[in-house]
Short mmCIF file of C-alpha atoms and ligand atoms in Angstrom, two decimals:
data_model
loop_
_atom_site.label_atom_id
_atom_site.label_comp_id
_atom_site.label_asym_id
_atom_site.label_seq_id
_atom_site.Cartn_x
_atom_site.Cartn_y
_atom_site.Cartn_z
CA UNK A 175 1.26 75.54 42.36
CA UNK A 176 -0.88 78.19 41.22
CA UNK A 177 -4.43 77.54 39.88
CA UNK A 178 -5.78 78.39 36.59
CA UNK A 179 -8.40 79.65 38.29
CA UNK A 180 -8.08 80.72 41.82
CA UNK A 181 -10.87 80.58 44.95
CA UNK A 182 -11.47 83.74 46.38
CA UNK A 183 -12.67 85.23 49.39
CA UNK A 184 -13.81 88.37 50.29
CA UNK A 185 -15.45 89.55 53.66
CA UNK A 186 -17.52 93.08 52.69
CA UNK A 187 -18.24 92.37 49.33
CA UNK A 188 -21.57 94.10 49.82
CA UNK A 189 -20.22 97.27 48.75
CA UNK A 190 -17.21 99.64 48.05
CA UNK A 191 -14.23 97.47 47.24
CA UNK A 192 -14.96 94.09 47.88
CA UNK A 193 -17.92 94.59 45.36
CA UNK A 194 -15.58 96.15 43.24
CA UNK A 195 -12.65 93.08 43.56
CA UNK A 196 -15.29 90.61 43.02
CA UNK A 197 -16.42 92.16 39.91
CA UNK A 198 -12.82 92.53 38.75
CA UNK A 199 -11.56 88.94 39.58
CA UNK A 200 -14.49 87.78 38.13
CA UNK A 201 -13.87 89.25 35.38
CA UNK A 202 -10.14 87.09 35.55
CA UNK A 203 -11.81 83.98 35.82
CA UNK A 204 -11.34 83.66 39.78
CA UNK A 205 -13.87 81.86 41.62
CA UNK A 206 -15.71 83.79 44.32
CA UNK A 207 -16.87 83.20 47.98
CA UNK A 208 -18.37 86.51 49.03
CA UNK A 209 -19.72 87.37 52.47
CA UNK A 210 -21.41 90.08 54.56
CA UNK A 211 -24.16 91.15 56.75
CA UNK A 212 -25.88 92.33 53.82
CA UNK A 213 -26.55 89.04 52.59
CA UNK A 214 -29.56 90.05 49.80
CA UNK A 215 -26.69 92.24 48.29
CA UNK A 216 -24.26 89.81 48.04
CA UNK A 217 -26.72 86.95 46.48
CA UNK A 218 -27.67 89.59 43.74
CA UNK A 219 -23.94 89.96 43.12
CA UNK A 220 -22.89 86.11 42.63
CA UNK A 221 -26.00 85.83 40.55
CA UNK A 222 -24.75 88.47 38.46
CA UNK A 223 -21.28 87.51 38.23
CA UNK A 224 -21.98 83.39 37.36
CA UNK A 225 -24.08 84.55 34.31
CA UNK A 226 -21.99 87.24 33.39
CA UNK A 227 -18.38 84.94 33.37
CA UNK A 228 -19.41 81.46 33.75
CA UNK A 229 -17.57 81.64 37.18
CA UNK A 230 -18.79 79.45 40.31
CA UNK A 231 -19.99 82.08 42.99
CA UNK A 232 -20.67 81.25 46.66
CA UNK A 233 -22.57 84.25 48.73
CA UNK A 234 -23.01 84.12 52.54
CA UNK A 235 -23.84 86.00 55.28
CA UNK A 236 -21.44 86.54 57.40
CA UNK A 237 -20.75 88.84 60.64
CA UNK A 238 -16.79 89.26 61.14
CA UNK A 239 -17.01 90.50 64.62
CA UNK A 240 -18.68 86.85 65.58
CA UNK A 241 -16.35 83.53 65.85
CA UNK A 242 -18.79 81.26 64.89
CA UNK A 243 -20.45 83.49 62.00
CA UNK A 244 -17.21 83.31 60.22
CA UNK A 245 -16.09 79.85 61.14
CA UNK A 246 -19.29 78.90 59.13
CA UNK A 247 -19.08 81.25 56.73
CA UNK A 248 -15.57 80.04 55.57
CA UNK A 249 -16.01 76.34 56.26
CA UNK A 250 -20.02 76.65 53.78
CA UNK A 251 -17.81 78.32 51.43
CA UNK A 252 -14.68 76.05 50.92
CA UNK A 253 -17.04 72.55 50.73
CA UNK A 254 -19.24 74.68 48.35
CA UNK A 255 -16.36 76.08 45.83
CA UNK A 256 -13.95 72.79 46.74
CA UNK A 257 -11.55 74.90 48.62
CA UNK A 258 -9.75 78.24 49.27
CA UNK A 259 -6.61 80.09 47.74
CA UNK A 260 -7.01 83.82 48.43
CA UNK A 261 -8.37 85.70 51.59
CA UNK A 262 -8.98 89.58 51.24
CA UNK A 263 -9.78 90.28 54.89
CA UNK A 264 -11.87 94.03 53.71
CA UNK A 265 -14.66 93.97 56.00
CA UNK A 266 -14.40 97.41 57.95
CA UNK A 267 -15.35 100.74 59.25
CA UNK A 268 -14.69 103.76 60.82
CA UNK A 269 -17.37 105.13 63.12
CA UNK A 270 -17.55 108.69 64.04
CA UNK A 271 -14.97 111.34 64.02
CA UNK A 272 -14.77 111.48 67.78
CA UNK A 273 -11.81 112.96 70.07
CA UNK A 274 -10.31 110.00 71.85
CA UNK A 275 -12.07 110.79 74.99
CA UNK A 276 -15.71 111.33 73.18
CA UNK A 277 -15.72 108.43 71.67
CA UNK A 278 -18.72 106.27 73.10
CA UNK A 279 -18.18 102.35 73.78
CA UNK A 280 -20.50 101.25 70.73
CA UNK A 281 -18.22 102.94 68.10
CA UNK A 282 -15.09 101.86 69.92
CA UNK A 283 -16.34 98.32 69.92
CA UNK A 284 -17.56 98.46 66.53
CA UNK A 285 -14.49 99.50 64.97
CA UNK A 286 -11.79 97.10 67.20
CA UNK A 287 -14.06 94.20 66.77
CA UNK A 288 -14.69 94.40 62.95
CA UNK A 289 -11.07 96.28 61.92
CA UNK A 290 -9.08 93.83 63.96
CA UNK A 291 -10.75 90.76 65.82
CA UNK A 292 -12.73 90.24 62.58
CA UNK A 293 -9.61 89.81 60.01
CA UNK A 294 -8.13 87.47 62.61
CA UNK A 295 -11.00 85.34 62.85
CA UNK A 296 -11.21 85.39 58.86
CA UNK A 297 -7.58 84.43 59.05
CA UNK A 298 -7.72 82.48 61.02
CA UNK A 299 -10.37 80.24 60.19
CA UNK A 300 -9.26 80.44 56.29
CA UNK A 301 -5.67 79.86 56.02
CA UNK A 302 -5.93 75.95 56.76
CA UNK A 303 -7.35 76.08 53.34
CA UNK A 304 -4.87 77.60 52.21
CA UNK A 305 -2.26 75.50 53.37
CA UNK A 306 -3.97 72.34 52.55
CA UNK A 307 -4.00 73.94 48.82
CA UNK A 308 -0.35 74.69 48.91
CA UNK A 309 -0.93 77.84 46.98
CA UNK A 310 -2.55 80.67 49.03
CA UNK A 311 -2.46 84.33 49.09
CA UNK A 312 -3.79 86.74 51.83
CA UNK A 313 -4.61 90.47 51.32
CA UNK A 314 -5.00 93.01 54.51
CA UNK A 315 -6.87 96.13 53.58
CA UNK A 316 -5.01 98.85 55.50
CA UNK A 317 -5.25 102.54 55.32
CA UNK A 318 -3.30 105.95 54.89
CA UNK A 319 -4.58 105.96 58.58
CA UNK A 320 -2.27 103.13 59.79
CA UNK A 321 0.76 105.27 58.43
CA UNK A 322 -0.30 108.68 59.44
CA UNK A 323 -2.61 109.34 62.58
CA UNK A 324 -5.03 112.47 62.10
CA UNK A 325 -7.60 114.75 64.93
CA UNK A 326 -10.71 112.58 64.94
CA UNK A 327 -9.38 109.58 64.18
CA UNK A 328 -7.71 107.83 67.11
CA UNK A 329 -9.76 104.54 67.33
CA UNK A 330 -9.88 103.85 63.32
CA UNK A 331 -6.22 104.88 62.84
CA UNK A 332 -5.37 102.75 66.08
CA UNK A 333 -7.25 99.81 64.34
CA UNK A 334 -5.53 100.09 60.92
CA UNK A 335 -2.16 100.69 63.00
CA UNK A 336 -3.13 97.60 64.07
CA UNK A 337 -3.99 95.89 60.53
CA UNK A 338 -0.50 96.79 59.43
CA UNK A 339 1.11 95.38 62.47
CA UNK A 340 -0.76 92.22 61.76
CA UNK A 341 0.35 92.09 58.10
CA UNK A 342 3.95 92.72 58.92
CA UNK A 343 4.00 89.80 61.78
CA UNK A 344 1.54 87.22 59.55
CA UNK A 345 4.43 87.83 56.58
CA UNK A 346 6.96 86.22 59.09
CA UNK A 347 5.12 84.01 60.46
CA UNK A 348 4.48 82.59 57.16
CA UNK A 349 7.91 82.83 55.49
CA UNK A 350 8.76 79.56 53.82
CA UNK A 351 5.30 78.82 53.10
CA UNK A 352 4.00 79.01 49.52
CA UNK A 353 1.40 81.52 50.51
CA UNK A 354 2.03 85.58 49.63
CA UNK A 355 0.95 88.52 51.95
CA UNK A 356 -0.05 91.54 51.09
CA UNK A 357 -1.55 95.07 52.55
CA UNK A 358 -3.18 97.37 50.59
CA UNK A 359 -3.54 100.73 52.11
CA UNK A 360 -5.55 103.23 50.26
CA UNK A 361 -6.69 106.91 51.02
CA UNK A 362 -9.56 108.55 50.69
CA UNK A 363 -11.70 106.83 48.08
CA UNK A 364 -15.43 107.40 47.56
CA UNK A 365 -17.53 104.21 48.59
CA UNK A 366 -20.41 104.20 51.39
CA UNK A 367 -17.31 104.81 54.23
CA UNK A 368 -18.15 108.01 54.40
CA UNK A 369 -21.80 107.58 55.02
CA UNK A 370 -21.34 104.65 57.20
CA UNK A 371 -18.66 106.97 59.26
CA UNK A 372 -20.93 110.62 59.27
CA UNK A 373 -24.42 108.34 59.25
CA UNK A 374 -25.19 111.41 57.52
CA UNK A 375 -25.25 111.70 53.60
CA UNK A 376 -24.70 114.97 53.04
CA UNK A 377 -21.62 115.12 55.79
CA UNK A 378 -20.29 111.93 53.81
CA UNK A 379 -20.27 114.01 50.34
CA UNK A 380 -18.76 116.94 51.42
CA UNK A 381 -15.60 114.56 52.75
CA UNK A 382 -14.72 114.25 48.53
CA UNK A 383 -15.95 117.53 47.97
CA UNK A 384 -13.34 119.71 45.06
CA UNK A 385 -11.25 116.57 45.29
CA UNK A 386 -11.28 113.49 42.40
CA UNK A 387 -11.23 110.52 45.14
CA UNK A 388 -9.77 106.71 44.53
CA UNK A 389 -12.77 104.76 43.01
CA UNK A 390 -13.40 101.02 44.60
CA UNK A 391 -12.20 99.82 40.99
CA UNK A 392 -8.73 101.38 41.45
CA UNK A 393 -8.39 99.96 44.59
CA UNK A 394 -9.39 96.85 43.08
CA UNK A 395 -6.96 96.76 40.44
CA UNK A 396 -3.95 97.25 43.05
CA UNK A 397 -5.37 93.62 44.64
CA UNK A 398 -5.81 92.31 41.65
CA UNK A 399 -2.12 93.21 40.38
CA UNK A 400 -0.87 91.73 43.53
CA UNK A 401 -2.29 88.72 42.96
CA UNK A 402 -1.06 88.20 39.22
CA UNK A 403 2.45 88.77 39.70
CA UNK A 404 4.56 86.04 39.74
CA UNK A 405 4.75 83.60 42.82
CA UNK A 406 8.37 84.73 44.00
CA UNK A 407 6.79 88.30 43.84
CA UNK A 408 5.15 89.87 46.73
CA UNK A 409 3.76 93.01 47.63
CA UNK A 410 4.46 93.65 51.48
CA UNK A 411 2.72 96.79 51.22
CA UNK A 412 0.79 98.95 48.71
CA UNK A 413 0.35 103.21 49.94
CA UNK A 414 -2.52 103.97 47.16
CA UNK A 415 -3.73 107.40 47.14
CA UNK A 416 -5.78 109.67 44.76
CA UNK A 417 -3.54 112.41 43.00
CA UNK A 418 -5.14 114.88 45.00
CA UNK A 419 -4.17 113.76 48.25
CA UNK A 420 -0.65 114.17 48.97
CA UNK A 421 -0.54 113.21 52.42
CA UNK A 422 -3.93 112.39 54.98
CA UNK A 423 -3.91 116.42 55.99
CA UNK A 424 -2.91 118.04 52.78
CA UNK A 425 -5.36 117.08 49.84
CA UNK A 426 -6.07 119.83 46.83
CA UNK A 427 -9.35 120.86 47.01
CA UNK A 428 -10.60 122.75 43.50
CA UNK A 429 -13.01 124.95 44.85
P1 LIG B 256 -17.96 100.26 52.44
O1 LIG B 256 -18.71 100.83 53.61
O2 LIG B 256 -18.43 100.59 51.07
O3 LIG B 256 -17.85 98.67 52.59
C1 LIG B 256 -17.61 98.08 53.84
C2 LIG B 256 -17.94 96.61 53.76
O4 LIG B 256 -17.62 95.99 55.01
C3 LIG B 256 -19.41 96.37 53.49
O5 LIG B 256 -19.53 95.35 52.53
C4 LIG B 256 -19.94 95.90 54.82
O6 LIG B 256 -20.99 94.95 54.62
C5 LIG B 256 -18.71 95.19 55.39
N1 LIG B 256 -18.78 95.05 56.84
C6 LIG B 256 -18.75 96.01 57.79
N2 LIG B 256 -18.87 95.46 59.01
C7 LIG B 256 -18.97 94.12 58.83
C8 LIG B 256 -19.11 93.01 59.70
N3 LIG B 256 -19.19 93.16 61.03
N4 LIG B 256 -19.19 91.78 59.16
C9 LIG B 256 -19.12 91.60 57.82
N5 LIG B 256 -18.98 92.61 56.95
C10 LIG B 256 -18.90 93.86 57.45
O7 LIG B 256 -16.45 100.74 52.65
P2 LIG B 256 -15.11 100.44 51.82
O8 LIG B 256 -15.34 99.52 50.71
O9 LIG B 256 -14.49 101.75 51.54
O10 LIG B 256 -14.26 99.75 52.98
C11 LIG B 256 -13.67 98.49 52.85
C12 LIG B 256 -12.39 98.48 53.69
O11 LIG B 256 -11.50 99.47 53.19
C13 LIG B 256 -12.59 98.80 55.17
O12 LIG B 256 -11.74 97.96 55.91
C14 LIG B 256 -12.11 100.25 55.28
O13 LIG B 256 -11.64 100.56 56.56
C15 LIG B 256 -11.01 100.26 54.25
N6 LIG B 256 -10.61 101.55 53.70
C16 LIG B 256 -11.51 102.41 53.14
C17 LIG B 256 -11.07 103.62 52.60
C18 LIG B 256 -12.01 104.61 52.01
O14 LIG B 256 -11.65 105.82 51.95
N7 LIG B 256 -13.17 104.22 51.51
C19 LIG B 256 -9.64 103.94 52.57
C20 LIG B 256 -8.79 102.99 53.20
C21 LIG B 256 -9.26 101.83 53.72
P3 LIG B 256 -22.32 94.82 55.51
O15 LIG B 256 -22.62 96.17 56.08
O16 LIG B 256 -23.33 94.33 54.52
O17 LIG B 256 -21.95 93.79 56.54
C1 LIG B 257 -10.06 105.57 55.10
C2 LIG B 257 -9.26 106.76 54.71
O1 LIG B 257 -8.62 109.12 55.41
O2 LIG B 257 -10.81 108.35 56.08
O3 LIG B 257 -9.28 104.59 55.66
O4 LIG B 257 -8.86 107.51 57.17
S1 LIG B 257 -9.38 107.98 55.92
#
């Protein structure tokens, strides 16, 4: 049965839109378990969201692409928040905008073992919580890039290929348990991707340049509309884009 107010956790809450979701579902009364490598930012953002809604905030530091980082992540969190009932599995990156062939090991590595290996082993480790709370819902955070491949791209769009595949098999596999899957897959929306992705600033700005990008709020609000529909209701798989982009190579530019 679902709780009044529902345990959630987010991997990559340090920025973008798991900052964003965890403001938002704070905002809903959730309870929050947030987690990165920043671990400074994502104190300062429980302590900001317990005083602001009265909500009980755990904060952790957490590495996705590391077994044992995240087994103690989630197991800290659940015995500090007295369970789990909602994984958002957003930790990611894309590194570079390398041909196939250019790409060098470190990027390849970085996005495989963060974009995939990481939201297993967040999955993984979480969803006996989950089932031991007989209400659960898990959220992938795809991309336009697992639909719709694009020049540069090959290793991020392979990994978010991958993300969907995972979504569509982990719905099946969990069919005729009380627990709800869901991908969201946004486009192009303006949150420190871009500079992560260039490592250059200026390169990252010119990506939303003439265009009015998806904000991490919007992309927020899809999760959190996912998660307050009814229980018989779920979302297999949300395409969000920004008005402006009307497919990953054709996006109106006013300038
Ligand atoms: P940001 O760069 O703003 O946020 C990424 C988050 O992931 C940060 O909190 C970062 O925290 C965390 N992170 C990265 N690597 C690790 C790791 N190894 N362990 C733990 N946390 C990690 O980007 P977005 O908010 O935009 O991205 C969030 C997700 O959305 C990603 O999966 C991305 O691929 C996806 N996405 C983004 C789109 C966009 O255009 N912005 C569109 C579609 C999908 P820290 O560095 O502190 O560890
Ligand atoms: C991020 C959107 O277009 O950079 O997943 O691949 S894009």
């Amino acid at each position: 049965m679902r709780p009044e107010h529902p345990i959630v956790l987010i991997t990559g809450a340090s920025s973008g839109f798991g900052a964003a979701m965890a403001r938002l579902l704070a905002s809903q009364g959730c309870h929050l378990a947030l987690g990165a490598r920043r671990v400074e930012r994502v104190q300062a953002l429980a302590d900001e969201l317990r005083k602001a809604h009265g909500i009980q905030a755990f904060a952790g530091a957490v590495d996705t692409r590391d077994t044992a980082s995240v087994n103690a992540f989630v197991a800290a969190a659940a015995s500090a928040l007295g369970g789990l009932h909602v994984l958002v599995a957003n930790a990611g990156l894309a590194s570079g905008t390398y041909k196939m062939w250019e790409t060098p090991d470190e990027d390849l590595e970085a996005m495989m073992r963060t974009n995939v290996e990481g939201v297993v082993k967040t999955i993984r480790a979480g969803l006996p919580h989950l089932r031991q709370a007989g209400w659960g819902h898990i959220f992938f955070i795809g991309s336009t890039a697992g639909h719709q491949p694009y020049e540069g791209g090959s290793v991020y769009c392979a990994s978010k290929f991958g993300v969907k595949a995972m979504a569509h098999s982990l719905r099946l596999e969990l069919n005729g348990e009380p627990i709800r899957v869901t991908s969201v897959d946004p486009g192009m929306a303006e949150t420190e991707f871009s500079n992560v992705r260039m490592k250059d600033d200026s390169k990252a700005k010119a990506v939303y340049q003439g265009v009015t990008p998806l904000t991490a709020m919007d992309v927020a609000e899809c999760v959190r509309w996912c998660l307050m529909l009814p229980d018989h209701v779920n979302i297999d798989e949300m395409l969000v884009k920004c008005l402006d982009q009307a497919s990953v190579h054709k996006v109106h530019r006013r300038v």
